[in-house]
Coordinates of C-alpha atoms in Angstrom, one line a residue:
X58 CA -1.6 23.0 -11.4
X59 CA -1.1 19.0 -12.8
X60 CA 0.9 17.0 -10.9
X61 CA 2.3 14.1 -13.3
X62 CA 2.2 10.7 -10.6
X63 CA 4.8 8.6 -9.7
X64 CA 5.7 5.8 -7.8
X65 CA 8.5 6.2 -5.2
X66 CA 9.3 2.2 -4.3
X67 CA 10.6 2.0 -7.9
X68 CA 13.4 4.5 -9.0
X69 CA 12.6 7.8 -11.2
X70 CA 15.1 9.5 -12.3
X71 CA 16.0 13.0 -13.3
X72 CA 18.4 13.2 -16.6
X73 CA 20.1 16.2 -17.6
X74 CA 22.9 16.3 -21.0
X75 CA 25.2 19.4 -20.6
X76 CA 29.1 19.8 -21.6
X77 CA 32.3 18.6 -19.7
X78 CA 33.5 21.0 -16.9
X79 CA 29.9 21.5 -16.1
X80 CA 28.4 20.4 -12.8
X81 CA 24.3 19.6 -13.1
X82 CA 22.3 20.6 -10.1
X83 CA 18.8 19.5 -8.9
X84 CA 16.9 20.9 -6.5
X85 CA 14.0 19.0 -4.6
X86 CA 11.2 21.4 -2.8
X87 CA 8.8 18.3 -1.0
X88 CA 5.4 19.2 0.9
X89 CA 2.2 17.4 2.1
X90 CA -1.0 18.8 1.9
X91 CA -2.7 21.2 3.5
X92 CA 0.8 22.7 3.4
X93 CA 2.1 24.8 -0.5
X94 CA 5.1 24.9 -2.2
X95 CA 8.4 25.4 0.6
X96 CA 9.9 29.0 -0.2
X97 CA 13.4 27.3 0.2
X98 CA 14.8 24.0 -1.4
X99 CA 14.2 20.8 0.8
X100 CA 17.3 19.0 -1.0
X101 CA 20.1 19.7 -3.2
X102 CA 22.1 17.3 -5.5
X103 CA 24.8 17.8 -7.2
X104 CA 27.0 15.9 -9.9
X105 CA 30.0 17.1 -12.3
X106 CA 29.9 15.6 -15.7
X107 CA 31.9 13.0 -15.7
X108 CA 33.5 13.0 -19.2
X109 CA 33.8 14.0 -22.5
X110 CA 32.3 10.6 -23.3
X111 CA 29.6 10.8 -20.8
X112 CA 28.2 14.1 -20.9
X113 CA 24.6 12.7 -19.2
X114 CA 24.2 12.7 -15.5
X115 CA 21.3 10.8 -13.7
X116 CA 19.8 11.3 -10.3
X117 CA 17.1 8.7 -8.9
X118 CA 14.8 11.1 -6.5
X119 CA 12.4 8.5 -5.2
X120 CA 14.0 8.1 -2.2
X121 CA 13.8 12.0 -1.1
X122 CA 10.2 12.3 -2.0
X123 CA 9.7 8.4 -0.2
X124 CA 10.8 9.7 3.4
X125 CA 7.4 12.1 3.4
X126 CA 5.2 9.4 3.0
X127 CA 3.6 7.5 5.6
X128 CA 0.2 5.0 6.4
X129 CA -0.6 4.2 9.9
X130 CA -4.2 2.9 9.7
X131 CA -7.1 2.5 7.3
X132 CA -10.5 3.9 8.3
X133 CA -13.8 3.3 5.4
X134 CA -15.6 6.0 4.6
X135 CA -19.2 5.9 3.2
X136 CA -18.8 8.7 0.7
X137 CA -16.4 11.0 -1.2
X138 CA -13.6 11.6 0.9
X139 CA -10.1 13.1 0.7
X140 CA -7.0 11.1 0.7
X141 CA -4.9 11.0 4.0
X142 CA -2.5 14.0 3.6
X143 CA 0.2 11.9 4.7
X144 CA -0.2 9.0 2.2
X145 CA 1.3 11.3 -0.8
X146 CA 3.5 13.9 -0.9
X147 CA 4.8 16.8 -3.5
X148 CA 7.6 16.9 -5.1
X149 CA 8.8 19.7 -7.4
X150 CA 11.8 19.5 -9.3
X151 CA 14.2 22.5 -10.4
X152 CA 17.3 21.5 -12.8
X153 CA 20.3 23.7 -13.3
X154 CA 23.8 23.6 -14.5
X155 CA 26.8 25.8 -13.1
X156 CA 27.6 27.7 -16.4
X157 CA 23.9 29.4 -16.2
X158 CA 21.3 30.3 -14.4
X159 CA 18.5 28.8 -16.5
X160 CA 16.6 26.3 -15.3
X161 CA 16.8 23.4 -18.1
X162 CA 13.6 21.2 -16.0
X163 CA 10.6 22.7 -13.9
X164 CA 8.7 19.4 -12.8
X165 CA 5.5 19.2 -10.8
X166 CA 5.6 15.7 -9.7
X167 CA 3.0 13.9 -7.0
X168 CA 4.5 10.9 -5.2
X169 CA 2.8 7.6 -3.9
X170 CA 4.3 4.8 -1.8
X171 CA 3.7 2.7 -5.4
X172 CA 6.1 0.5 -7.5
X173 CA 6.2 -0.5 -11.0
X174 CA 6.6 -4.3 -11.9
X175 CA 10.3 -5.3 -14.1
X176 CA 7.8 -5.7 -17.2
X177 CA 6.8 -2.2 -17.0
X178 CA 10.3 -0.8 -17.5
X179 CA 11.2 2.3 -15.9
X180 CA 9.0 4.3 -13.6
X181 CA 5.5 4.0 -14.9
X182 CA 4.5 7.4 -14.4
X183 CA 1.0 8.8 -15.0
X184 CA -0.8 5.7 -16.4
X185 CA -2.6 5.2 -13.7
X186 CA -5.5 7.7 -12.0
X187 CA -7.9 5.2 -10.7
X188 CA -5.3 3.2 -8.0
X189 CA -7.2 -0.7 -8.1
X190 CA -7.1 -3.4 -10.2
X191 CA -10.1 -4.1 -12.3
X192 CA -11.7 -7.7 -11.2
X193 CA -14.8 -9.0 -8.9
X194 CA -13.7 -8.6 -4.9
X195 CA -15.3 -10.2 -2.4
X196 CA -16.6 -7.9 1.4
X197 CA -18.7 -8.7 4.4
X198 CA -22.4 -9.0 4.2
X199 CA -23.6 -5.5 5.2
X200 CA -20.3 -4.0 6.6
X201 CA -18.6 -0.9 5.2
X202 CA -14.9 -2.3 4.7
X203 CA -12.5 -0.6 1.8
X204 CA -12.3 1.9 -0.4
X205 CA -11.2 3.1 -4.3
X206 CA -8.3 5.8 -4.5
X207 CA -8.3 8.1 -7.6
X208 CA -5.6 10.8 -8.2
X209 CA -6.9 13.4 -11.2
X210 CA -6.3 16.8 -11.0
X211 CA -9.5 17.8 -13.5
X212 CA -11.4 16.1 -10.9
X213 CA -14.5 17.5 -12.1
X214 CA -14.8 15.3 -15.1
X215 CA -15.0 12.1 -13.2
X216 CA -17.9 10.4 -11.4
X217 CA -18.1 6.9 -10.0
X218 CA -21.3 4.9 -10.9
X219 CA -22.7 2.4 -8.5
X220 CA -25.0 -0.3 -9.6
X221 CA -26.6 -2.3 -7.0
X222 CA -26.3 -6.0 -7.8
X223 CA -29.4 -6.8 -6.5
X224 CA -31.1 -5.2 -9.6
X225 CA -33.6 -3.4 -8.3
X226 CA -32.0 -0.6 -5.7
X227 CA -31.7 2.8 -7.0
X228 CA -28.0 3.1 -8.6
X229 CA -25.9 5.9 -7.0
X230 CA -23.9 8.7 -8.8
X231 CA -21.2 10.4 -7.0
X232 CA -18.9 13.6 -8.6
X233 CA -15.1 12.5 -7.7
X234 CA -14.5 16.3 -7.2
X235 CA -11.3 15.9 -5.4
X236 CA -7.8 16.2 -6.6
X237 CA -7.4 13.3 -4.5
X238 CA -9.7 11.3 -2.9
X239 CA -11.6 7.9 -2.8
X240 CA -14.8 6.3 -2.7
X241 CA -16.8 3.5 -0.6
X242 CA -16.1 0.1 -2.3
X243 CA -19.9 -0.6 -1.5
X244 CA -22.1 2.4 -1.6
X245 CA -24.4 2.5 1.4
X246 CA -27.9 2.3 -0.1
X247 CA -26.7 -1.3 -1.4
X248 CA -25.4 -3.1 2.0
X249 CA -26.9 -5.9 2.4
X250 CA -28.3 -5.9 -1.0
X251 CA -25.4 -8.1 -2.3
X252 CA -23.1 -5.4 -3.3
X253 CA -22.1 -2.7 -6.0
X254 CA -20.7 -2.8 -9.6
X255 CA -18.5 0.3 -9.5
X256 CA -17.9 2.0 -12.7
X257 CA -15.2 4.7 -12.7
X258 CA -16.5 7.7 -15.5
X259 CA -14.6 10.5 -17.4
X260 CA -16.6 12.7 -19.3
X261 CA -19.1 9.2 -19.4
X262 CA -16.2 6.7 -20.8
X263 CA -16.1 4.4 -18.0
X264 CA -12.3 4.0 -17.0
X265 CA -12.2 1.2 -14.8
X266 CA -14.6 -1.3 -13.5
X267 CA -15.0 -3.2 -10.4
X268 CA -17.3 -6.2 -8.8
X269 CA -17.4 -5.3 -4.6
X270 CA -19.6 -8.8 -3.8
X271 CA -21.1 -9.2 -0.4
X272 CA -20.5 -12.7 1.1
X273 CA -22.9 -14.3 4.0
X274 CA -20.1 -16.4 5.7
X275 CA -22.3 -18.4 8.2
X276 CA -19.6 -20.7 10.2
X277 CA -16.3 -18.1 10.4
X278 CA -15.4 -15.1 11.4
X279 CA -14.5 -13.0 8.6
X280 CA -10.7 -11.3 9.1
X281 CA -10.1 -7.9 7.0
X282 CA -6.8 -7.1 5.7
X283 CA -6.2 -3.3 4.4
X284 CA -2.5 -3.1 2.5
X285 CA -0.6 -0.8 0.5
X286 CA -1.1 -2.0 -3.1
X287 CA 1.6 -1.8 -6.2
X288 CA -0.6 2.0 -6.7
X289 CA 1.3 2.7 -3.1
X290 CA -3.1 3.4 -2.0
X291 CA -4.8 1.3 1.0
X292 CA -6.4 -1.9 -0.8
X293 CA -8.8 -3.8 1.4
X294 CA -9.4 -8.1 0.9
X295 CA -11.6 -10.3 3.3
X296 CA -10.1 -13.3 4.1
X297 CA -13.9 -15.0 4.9
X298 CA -12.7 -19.1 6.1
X299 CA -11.1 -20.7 8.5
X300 CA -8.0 -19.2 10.6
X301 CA -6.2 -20.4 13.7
X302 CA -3.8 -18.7 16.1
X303 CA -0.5 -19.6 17.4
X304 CA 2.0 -18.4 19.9
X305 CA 5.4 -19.3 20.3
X306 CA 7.9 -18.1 22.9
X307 CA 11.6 -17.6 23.1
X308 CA 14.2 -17.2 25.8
X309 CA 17.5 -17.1 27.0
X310 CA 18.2 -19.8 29.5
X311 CA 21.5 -19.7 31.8
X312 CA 22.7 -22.5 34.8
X313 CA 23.0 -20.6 38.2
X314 CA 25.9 -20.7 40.2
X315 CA 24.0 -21.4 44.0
X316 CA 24.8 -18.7 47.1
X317 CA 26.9 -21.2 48.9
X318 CA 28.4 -24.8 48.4
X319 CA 24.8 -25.7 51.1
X320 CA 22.8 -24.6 48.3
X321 CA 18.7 -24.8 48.6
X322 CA 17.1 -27.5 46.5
X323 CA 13.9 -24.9 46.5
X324 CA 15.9 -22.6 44.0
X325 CA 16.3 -22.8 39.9
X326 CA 19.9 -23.4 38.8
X327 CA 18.4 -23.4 35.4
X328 CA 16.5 -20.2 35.0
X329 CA 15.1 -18.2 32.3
X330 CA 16.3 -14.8 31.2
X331 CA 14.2 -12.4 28.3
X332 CA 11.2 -14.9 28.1
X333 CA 8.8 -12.6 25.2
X334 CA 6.2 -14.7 22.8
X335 CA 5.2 -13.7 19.2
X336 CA 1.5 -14.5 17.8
X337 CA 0.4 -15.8 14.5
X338 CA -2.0 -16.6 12.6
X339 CA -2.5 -18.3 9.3
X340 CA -6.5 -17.4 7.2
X341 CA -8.0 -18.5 4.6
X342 CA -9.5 -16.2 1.5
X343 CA -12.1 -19.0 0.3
X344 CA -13.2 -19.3 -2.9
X345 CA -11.8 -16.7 -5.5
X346 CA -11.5 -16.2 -9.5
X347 CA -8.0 -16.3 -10.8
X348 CA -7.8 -12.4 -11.0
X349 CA -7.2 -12.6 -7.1
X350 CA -3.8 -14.1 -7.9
X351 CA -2.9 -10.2 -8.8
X352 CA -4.2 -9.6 -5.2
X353 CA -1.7 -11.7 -3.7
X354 CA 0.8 -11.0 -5.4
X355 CA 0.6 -7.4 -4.0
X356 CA 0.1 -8.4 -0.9
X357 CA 3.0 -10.5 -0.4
X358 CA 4.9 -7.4 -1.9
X359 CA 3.3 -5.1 0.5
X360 CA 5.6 -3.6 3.3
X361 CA 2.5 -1.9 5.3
X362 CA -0.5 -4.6 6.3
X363 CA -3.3 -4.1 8.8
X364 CA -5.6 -7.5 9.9
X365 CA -8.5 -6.7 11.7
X366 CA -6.7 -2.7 12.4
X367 CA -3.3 -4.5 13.7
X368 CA -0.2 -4.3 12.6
X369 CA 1.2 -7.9 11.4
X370 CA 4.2 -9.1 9.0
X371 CA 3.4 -11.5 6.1
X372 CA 4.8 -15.0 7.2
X373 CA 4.0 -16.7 4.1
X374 CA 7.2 -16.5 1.5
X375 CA 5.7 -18.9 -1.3
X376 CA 2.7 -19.1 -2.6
X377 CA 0.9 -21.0 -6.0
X378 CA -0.3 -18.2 -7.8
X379 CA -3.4 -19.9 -10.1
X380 CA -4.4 -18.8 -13.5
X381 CA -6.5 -20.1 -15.9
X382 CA -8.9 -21.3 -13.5
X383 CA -12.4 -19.3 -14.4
X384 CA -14.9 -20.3 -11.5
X385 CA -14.4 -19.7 -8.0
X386 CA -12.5 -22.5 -7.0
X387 CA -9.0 -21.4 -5.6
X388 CA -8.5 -20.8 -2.1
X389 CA -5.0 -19.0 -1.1
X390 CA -3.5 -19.8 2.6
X391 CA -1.6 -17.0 4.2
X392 CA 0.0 -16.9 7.8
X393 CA 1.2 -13.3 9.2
X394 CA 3.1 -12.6 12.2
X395 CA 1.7 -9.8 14.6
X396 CA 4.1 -7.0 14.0
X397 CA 5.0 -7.3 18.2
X398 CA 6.2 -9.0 21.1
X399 CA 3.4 -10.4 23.6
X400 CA 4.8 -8.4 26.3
X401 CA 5.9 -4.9 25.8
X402 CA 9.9 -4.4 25.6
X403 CA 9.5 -0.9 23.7
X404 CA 11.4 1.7 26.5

């Protein structure tokens, strides 16, 4: 059965015209995978039409079908592999009205932790099956970091094409022959071989095309961020130069009254209630073509952001997002905040 896509961080809504005295209905049955189709509704709305002049009511579901969506943690794979059951969920949609028992809308509708931009108007739904901007990206020499989400329920007209950069390795084909899956940003054979082109196929039109360009960074430690994109899909970035760390600490500090008017000099009058710290740390992508600004962007919209597998909070509020500048010379400086106290307050 096709699902049509849509991205739950911007509004969708669900419009039905009927007559005045009428009262629209819409029922919501939401599900992950492996689960099917609940045999009872999950959510009931309701709303009366409000008047002769207004005989349209709206209802924005993308918050219902948002609340069965989670991510926790990325983990590479080095192959086809399916899509985290948690990281979508299904949505469909039943519309009645009071003076029959007709249902006016049957939607099948998949739903993705994504958002739309202002520019794209309302929901963009659909337009999207391969979930990564096209552009060159930049992973570790020889390490097996990220991956490329697809949703595209005649799966078995895809394929993903890799071509090694080095020229000379064998180029990999690989049947995306999953409803939902993703693939390997860097196909195995070409680690250490300086990388993949990755050409996204359907019925041999290439979709989508990416760059996945292994970097040798001899002097840093290379830092890799995994975040939910605008696609609402794990994207993963390398942030390759260098970063420092920082702590700072807070506290609440009172003045104690002493035991007795022969107080001890050995003892704090001043002393220190809920002392916790907070790390930081700010990286450095090095050098990047101006598509990255797109990257950014994203990431600085993200709400869910993983560096090195930990949970941190972006710091960085403003950022010069450069265009027009062709060869790898822009470098963009973030600073996140681990997403927890030093010591551990949780009860």
């Amino acid at each position: 059965m096709p699902y049509t896509k849509i991205n739950t961080r911007s509004p969708y809504f669900i419009s039905q015209a009927a007559t005045l005295g009428e009262t629209i209905t819409v029922e919501l049955y939401l599900w992950n995978d492996p689960a099917t189709e609940p045999a009872t509704v999950t959510k009931v709305l309701s709303k009366p039409i409000p008047s002769a002049s207004l005989l349209t009511v709206d209802f924005d579901i993308s918050p219902y079908i948002n609340q069965y969506i989670q991510h926790t943690i990325f983990t590479p794979v080095s192959t086809l592999a399916a899509t985290d059951v948690s990281s979508y969920a299904y949505c469909r949609v039943k519309v009645t009205k009071s003076s029959s028992v007709v249902v006016l809308q049957d939607l099948d509708l998949i739903g993705y932790k994504g958002y739309g931009y202002f520019e794209d108007g309302k929901n963009p739904v659909g337009k999207v099956n391969v979930m990564l901007d096209n552009g060159e990206y930049y992973m570790p020499t020889n390490q097996n970091v990220g991956g490329v989400y697809y949703h595209e329920d005649a799966a078995g007209d895809w394929t993903a094409l890799y071509t090694c950069l080095d020229g000379t390795t064998a180029s990999v084909s690989v049947g995306l022959t999953l409803a939902n899956g993703y693939v390997p940003y860097i196909t195995p054979t070409h680690l250490n071989q300086g990388g993949s082109q990755l050409t996204i196929l359907k019925d041999s039109a290439a979709q989508a095309e990416f760059t996945f360009r292994e970097v040798c960074e001899a002097k840093y430690t290379p830092l890799v961020c995994d975040f939910i994109n605008r696609y609402g899909v794990w994207q993963t970035i390398t942030f390759f130069k260098v970063s420092k760390s920082k702590m700072t600490s807070t506290e609440t500090v009172y003045n104690m009254m002493p035991d007795s008017v022969d107080y001890s000099v050995s003892k704090n009058i001043r002393q220190t209630f809920n002392t916790n710290g907070q790390e930081s740390i700010s990286v450095n992508t090095g050098w990047v073509l101006e598509h990255y600004s797109e990257v950014i962007k994203q990431l600085l919209l993200s709400n869910t952001i993983r560096l090195d597998n930990k949970p941190v909070v972006i710091n960085t509020k403003s950022v010069d997002l450069f265009t027009s500048i062709n060869e790898r010379n822009i470098n963009y400086s973030l600073e996140f905040n681990y997403a927890n106290n030093i010591i551990n307050t949780i009860q």
